[in-house]
Coordinates of N, CA and C in Angstrom, one line a residue:
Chain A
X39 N -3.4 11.3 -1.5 CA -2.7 10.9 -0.3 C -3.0 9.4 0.0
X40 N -2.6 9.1 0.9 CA -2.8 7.8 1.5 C -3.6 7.5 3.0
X41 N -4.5 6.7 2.8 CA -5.8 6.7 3.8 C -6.2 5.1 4.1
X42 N -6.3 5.2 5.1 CA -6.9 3.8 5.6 C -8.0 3.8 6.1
X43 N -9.1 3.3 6.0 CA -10.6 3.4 6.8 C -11.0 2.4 7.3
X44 N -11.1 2.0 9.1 CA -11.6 1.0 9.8 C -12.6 2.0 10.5
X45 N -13.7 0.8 11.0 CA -14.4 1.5 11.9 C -13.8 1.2 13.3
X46 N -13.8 2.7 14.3 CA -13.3 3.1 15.1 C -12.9 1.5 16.2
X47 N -15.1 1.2 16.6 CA -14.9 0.3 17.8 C -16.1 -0.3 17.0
X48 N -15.9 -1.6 17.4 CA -17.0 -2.8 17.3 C -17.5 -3.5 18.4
X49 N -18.5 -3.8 18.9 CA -18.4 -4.9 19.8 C -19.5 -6.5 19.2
X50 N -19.1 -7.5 20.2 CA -19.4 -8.6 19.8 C -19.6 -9.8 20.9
X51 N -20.4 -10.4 20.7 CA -20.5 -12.0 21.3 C -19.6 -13.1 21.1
X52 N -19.3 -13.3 22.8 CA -18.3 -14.3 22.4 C -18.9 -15.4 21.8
X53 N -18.0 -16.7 21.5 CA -19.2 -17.6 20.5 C -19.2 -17.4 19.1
X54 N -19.8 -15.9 18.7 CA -20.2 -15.2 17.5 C -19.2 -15.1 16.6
X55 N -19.5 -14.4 15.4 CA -18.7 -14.2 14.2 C -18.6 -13.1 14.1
X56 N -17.0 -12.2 13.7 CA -17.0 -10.2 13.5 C -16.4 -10.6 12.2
X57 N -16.6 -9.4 11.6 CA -15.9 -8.9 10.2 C -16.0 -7.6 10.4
X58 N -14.7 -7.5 10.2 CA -13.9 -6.4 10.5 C -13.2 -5.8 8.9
X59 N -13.7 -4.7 8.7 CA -13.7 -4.2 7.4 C -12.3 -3.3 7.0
X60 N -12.2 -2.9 6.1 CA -10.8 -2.1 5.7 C -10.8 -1.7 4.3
X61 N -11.0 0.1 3.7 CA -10.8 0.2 2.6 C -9.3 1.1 2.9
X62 N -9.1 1.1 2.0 CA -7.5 1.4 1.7 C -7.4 2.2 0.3
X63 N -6.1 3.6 0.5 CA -5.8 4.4 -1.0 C -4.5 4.3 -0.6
X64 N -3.8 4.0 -1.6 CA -2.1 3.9 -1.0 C -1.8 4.5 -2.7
X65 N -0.4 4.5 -2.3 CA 0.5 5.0 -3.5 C 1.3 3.5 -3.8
X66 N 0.4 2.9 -5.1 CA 1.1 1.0 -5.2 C 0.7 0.6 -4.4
X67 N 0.9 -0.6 -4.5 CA 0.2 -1.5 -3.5 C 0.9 -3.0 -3.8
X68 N 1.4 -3.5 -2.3 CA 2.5 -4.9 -2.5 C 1.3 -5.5 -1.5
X69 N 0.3 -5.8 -1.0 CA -0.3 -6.1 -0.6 C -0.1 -5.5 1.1
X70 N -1.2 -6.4 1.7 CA -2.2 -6.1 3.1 C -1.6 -6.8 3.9
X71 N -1.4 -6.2 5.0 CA -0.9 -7.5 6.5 C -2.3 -6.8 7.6
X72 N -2.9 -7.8 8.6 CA -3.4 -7.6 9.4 C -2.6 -8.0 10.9
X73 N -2.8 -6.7 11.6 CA -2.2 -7.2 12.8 C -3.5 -7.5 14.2
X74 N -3.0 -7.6 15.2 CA -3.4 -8.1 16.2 C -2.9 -6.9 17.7
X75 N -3.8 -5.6 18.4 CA -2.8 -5.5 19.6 C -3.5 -5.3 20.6
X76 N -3.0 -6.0 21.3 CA -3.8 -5.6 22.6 C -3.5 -4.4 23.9
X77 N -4.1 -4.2 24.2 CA -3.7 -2.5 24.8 C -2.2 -2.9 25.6
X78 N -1.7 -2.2 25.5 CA 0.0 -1.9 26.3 C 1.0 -2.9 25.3
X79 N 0.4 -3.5 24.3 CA 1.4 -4.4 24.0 C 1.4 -4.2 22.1
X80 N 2.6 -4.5 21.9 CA 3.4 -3.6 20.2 C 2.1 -5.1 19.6
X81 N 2.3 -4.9 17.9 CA 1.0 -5.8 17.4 C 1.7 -7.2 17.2
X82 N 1.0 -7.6 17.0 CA 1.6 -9.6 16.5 C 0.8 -9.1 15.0
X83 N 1.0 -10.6 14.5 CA 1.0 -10.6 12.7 C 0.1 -11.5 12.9
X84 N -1.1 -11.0 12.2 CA -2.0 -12.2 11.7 C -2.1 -12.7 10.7
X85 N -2.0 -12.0 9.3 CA -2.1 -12.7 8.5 C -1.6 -11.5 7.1
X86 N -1.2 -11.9 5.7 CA -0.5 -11.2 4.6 C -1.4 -11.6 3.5
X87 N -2.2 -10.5 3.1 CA -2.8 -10.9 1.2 C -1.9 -10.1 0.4
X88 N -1.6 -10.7 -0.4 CA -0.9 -10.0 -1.8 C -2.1 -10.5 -3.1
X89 N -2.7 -11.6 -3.3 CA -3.3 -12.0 -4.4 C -4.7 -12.1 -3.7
X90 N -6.0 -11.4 -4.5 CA -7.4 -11.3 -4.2 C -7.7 -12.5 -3.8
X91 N -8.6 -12.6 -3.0 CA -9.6 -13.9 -2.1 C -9.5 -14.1 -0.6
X92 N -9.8 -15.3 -0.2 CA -9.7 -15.4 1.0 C -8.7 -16.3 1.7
X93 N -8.1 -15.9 2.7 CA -7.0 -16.7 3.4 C -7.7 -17.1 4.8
X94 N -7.3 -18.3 5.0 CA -7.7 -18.4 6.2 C -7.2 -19.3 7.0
X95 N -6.9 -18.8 8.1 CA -5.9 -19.6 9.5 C -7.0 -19.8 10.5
X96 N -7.1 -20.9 10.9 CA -7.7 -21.3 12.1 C -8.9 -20.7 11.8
X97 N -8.9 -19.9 13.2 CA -10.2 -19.2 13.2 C -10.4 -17.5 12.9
X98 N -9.3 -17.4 12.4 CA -9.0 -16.6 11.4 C -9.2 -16.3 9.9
X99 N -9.5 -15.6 9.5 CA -9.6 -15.2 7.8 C -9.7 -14.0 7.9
X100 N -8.4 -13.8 6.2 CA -8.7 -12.5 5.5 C -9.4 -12.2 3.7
X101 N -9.4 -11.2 3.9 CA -10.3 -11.2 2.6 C -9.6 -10.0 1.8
X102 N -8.9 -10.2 0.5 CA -9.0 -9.1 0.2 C -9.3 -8.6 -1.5
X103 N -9.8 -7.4 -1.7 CA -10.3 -7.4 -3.1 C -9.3 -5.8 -3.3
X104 N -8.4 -6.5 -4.5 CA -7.3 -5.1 -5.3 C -8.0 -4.2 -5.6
X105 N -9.1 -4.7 -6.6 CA -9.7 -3.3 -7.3 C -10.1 -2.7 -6.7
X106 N -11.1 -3.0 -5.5 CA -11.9 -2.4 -4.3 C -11.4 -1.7 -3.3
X107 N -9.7 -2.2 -3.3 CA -9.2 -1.3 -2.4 C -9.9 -1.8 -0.7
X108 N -10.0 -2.6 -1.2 CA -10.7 -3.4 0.4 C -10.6 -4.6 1.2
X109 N -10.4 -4.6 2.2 CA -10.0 -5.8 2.6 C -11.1 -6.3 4.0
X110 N -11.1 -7.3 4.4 CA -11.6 -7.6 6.1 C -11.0 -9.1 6.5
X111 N -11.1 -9.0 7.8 CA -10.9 -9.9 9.1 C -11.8 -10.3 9.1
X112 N -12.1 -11.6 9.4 CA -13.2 -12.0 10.0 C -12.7 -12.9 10.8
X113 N -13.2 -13.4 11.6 CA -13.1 -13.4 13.1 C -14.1 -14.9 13.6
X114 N -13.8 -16.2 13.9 CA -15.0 -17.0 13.9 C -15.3 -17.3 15.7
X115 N -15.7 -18.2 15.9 CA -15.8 -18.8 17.4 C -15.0 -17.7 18.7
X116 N -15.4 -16.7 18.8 CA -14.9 -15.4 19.2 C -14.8 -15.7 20.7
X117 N -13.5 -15.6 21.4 CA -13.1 -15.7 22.7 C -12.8 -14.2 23.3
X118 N -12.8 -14.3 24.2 CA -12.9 -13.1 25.5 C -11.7 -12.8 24.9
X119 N -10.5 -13.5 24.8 CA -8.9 -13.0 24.8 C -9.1 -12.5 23.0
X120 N -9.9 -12.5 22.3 CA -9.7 -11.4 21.2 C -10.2 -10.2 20.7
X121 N -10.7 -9.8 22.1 CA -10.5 -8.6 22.8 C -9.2 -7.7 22.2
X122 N -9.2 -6.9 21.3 CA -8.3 -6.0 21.1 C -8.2 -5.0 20.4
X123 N -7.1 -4.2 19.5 CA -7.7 -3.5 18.0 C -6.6 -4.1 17.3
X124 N -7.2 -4.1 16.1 CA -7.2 -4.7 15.0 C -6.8 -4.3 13.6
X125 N -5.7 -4.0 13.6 CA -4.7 -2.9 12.5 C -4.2 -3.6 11.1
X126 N -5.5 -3.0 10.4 CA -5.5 -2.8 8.8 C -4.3 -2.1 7.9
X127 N -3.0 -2.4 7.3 CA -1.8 -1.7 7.0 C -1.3 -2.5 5.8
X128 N -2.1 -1.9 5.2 CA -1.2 -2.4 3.2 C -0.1 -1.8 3.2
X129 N 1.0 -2.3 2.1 CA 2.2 -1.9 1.9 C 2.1 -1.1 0.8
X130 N 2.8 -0.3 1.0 CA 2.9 0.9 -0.4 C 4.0 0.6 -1.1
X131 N 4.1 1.1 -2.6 CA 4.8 1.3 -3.6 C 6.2 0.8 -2.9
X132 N 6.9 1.7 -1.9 CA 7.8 1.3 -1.6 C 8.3 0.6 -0.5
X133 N 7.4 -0.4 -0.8 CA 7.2 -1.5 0.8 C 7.5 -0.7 1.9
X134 N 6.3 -0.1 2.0 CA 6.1 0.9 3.6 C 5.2 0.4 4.0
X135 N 4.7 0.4 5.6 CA 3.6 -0.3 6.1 C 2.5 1.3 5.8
X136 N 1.7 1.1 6.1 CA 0.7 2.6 6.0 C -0.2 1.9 7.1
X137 N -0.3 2.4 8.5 CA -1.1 2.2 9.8 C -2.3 3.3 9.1
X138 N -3.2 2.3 10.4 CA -4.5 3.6 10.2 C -4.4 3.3 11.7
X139 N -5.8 3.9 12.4 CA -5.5 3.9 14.2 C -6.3 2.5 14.2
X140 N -7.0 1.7 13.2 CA -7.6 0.3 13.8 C -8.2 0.1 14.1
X141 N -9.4 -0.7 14.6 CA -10.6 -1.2 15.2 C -10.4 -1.8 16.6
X142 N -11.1 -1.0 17.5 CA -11.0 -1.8 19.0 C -12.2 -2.7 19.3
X143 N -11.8 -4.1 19.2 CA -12.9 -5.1 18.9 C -12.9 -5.3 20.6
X144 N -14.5 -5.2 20.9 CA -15.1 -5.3 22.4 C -15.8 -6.7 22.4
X145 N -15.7 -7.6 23.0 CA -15.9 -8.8 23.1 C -16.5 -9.1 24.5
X146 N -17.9 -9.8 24.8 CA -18.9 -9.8 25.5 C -19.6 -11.1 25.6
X147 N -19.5 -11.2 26.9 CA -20.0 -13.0 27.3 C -21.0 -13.1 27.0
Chain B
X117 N 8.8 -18.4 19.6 CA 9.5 -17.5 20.3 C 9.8 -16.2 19.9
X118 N 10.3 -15.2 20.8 CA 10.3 -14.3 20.4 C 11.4 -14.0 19.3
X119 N 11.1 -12.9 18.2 CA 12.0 -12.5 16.9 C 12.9 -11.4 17.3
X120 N 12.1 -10.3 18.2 CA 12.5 -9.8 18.3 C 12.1 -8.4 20.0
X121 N 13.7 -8.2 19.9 CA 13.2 -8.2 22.0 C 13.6 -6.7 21.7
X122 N 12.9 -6.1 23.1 CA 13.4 -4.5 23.0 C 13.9 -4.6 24.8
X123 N 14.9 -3.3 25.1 CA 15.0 -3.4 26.4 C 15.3 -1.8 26.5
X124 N 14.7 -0.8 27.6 CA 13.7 -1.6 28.8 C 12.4 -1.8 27.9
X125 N 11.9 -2.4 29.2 CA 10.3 -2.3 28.9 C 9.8 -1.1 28.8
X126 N 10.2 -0.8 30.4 CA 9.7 0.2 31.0 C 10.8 1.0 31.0
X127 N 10.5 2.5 31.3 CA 11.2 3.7 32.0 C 10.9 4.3 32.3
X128 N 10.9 5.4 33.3 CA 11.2 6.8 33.9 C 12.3 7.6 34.1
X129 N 12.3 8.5 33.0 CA 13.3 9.4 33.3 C 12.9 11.0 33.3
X130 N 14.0 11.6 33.8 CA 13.2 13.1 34.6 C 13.7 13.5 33.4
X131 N 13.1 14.6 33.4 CA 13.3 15.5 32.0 C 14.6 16.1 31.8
X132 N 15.4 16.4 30.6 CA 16.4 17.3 30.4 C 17.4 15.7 30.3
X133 N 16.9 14.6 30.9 CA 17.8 13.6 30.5 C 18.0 12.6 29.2
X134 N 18.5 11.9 29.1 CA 18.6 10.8 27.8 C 18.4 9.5 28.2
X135 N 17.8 8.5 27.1 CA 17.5 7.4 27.4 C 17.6 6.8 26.2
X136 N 18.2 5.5 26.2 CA 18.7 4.8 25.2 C 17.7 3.2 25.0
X137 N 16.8 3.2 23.9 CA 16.3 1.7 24.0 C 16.9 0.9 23.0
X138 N 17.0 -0.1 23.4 CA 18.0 -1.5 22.7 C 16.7 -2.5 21.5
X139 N 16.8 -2.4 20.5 CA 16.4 -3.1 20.0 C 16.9 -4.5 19.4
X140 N 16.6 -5.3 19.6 CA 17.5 -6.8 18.4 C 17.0 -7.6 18.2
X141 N 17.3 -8.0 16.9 CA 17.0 -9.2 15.6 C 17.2 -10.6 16.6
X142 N 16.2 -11.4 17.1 CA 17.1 -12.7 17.6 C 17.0 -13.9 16.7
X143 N 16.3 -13.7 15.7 CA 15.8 -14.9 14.7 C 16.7 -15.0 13.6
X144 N 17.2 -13.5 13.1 CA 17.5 -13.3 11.3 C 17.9 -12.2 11.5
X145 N 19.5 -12.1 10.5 CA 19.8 -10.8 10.8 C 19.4 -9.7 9.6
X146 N 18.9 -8.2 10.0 CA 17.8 -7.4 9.5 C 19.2 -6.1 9.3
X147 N 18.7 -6.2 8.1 CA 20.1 -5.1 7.4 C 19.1 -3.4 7.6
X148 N 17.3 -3.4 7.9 CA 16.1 -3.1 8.1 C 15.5 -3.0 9.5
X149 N 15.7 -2.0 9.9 CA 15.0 -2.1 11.2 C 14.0 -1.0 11.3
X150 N 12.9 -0.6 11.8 CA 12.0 0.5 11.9 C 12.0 0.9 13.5
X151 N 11.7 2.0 13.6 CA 11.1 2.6 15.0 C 10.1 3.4 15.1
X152 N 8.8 3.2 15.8 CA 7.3 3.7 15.8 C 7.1 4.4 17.4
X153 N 6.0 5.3 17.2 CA 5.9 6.0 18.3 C 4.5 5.4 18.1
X154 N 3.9 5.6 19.9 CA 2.4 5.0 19.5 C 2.0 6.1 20.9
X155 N 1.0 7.0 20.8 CA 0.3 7.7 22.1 C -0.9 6.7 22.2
X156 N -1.4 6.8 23.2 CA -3.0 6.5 23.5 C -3.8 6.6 22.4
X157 N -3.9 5.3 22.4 CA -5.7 5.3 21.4 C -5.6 6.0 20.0
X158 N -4.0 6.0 19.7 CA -3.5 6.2 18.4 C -3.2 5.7 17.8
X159 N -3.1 6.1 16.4 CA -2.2 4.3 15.4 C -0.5 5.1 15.7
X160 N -0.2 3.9 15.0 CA 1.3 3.9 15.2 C 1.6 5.1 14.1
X161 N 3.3 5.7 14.8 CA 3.3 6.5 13.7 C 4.4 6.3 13.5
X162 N 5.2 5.9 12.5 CA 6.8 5.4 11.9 C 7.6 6.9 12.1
X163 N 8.9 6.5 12.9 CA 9.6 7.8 12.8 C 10.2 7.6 12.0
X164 N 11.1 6.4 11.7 CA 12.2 6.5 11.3 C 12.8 5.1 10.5
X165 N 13.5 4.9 9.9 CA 13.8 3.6 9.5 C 15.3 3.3 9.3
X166 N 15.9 2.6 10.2 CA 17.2 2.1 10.7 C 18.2 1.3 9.5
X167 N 19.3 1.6 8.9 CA 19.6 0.4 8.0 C 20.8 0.6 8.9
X168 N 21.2 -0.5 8.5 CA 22.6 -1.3 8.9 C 24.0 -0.6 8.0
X169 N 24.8 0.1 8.9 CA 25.9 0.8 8.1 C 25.9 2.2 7.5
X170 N 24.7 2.7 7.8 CA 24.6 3.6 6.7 C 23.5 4.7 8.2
X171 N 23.3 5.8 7.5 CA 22.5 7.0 8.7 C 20.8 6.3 8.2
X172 N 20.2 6.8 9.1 CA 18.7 6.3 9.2 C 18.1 6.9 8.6
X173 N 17.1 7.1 8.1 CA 16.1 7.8 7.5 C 14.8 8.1 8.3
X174 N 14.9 9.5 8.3 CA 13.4 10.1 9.2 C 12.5 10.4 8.4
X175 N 11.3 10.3 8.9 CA 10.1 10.7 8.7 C 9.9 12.1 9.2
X176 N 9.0 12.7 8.2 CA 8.7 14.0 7.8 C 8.6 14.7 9.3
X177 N 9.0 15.7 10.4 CA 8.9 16.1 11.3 C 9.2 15.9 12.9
X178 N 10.2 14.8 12.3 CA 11.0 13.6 13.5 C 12.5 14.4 13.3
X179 N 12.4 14.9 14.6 CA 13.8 15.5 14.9 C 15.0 14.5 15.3
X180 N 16.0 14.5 14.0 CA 16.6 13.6 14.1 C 18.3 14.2 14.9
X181 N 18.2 14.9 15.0 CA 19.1 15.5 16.4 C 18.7 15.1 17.6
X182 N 17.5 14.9 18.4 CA 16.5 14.4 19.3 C 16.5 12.7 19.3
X183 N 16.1 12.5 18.4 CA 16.3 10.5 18.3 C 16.9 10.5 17.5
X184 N 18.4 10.1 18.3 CA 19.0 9.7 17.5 C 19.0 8.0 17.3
X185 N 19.3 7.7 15.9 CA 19.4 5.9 16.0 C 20.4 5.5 15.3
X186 N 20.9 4.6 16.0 CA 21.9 3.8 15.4 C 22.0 2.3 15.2
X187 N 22.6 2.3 13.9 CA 22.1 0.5 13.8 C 23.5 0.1 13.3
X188 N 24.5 -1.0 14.5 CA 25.4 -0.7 14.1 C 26.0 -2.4 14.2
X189 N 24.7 -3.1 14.2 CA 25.4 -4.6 13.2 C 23.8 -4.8 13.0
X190 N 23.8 -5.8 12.4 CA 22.3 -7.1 11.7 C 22.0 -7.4 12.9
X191 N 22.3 -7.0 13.6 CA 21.2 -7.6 14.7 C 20.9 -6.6 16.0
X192 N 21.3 -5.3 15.9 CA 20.5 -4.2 17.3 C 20.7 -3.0 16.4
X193 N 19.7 -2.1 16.6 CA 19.2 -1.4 16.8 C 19.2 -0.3 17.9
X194 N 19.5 0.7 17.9 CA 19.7 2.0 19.1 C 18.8 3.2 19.1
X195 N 18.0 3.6 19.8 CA 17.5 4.5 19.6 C 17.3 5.6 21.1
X196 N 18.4 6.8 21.1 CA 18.1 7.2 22.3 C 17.6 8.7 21.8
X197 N 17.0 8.6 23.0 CA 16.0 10.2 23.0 C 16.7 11.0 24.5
X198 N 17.3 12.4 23.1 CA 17.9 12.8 24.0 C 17.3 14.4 24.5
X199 N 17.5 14.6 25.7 CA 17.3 15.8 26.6 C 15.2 15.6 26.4
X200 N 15.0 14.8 26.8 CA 13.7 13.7 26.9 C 12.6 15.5 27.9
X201 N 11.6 15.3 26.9 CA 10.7 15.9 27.8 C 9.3 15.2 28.3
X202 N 8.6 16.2 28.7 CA 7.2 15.0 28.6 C 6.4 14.7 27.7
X203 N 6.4 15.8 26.5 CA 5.3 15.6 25.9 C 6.0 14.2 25.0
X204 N 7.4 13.4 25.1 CA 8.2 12.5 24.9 C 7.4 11.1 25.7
X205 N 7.2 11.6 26.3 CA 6.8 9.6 26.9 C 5.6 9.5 26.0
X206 N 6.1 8.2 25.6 CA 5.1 7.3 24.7 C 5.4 6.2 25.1
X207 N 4.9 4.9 23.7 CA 5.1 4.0 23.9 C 5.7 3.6 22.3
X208 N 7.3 3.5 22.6 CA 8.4 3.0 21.4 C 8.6 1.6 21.0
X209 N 7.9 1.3 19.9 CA 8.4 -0.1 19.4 C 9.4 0.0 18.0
X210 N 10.2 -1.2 18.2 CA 10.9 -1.5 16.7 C 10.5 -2.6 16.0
X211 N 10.7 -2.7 14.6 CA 10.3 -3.8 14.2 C 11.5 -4.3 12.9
X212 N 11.6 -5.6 13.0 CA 12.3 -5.6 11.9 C 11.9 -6.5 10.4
X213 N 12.7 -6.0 9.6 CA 11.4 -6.5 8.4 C 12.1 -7.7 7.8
X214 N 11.0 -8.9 7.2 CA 12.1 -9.8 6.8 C 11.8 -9.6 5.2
X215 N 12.2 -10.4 4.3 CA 12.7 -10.7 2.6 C 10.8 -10.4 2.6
X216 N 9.5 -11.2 3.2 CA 8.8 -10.8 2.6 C 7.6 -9.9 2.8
X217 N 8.3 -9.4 3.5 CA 8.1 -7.7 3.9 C 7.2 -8.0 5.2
X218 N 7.2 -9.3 5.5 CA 6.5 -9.0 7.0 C 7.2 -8.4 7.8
X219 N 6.6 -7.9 9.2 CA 7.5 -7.2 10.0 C 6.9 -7.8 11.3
X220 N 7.9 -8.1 11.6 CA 8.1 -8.7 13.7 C 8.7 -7.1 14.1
X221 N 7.3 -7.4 15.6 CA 7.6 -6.1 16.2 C 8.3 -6.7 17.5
X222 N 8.7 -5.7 18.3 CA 9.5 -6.0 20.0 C 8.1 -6.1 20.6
X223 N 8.8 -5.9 21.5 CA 7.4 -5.9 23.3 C 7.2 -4.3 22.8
X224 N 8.4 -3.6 23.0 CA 7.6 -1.6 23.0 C 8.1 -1.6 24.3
X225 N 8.7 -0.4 23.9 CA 9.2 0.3 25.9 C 8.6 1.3 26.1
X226 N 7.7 1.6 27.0 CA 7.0 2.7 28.1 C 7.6 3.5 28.0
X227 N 7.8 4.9 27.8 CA 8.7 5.7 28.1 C 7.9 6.9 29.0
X228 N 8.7 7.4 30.0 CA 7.7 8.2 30.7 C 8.8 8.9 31.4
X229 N 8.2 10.5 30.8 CA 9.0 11.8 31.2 C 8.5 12.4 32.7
X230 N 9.4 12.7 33.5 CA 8.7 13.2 34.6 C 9.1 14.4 34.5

């Protein structure tokens, strides 16, 4: 079957650095999108791996390894507003998203 | 700006009624459109997947007599839920997918059965 594994809730210092983890079993695999959502509101896009290593936006990066079936967010100079959860969703075989329920990142002065 | 808008945001409707949310493409027109149910503190769950011209395709246990969807140019999306009860109110987003499979989602409309 197909399974995604984040941990539930995290919390963190603002300031501080999170990595935010993600193993993944899908049927094929076209690569990983990370979203972004904050409670009441549908996700934004943060970032797409298709090819192993690290991507990184701003204060943003993703990480992802094929064979491992693994991926993470990391997260740098951490503001109060990224506060949210954090939804891990590789594409399957037949470009389908595959949600898991995502990490609710707690963020703390 | 935004890719892609849904309308309403919000609703309340009494039960036994119908309610229609408007989805559309404002960027690029999406021959691809999806629709996700999301409850509390859940992940999203795909009902259905919208093409342009053609009947939609549901997901495993999505009464498609109940939501019905219609996608009837490249650029909106229809999705009404009909004879609406409560255990119905969620929170509905669509999304539309582009050439490299990212997907822009709407705002999501509130739906709340009384």
């Amino acid at each position: 079957g197909q399974n995604i594994d984040q941990p539930t809730e995290m919390t963190a210092t603002e300031g501080a650095i999170v990595q935010i983890n993600c193993t993944y079993q899908t049927s094929g695999f076209n690569g990983l999108f990370w979203y972004q959502q904050h409670a009441g509101e549908a996700p934004t896009f943060l970032s797409y791996n298709v090819l192993d290593g690290l991507e990184e936006k701003g204060r943003f990066s993703s990480f992802l390894s094929r064979s491992k079936g693994y991926s993470y967010l990391l997260l740098k100079e951490l503001q109060m507003k990224d506060s949210a959860s954090y939804l891990c969703a590789p594409l399957d075989s037949n470009y389908q998203l595959i949600w898991g329920a995502g990490t609710k990142l707690i963020i703390k002065p | 700006g935004a890719v892609v808008s849904q309308h309403p945001s919000r609703v309340i409707c009494k039960s036994g009624t119908s309610v229609k949310i408007e989805c559309r493409s404002l960027d690029f027109q999406a021959t691809t459109m999806f629709w996700y149910r999301q409850f509390p503190k859940q992940s999203l769950m795909l009902m259905a997947t919208s093409n342009e011209g053609s009947k939609a395709t549901y997901e495993q246990g999505v009464e498609k007599d109940k939501f019905l969807i219609n996608h009837a140019s490249l650029t909106l999306s229809t999705l009404t839920v009909t004879s609406a009860h409560p255990e119905d109110s969620s929170f509905y987003i669509c999304s539309v997918r582009r050439r490299d499979y990212e997907q822009y989602f709407g705002p999501g409309t509130r739906l709340t059965v009384t």
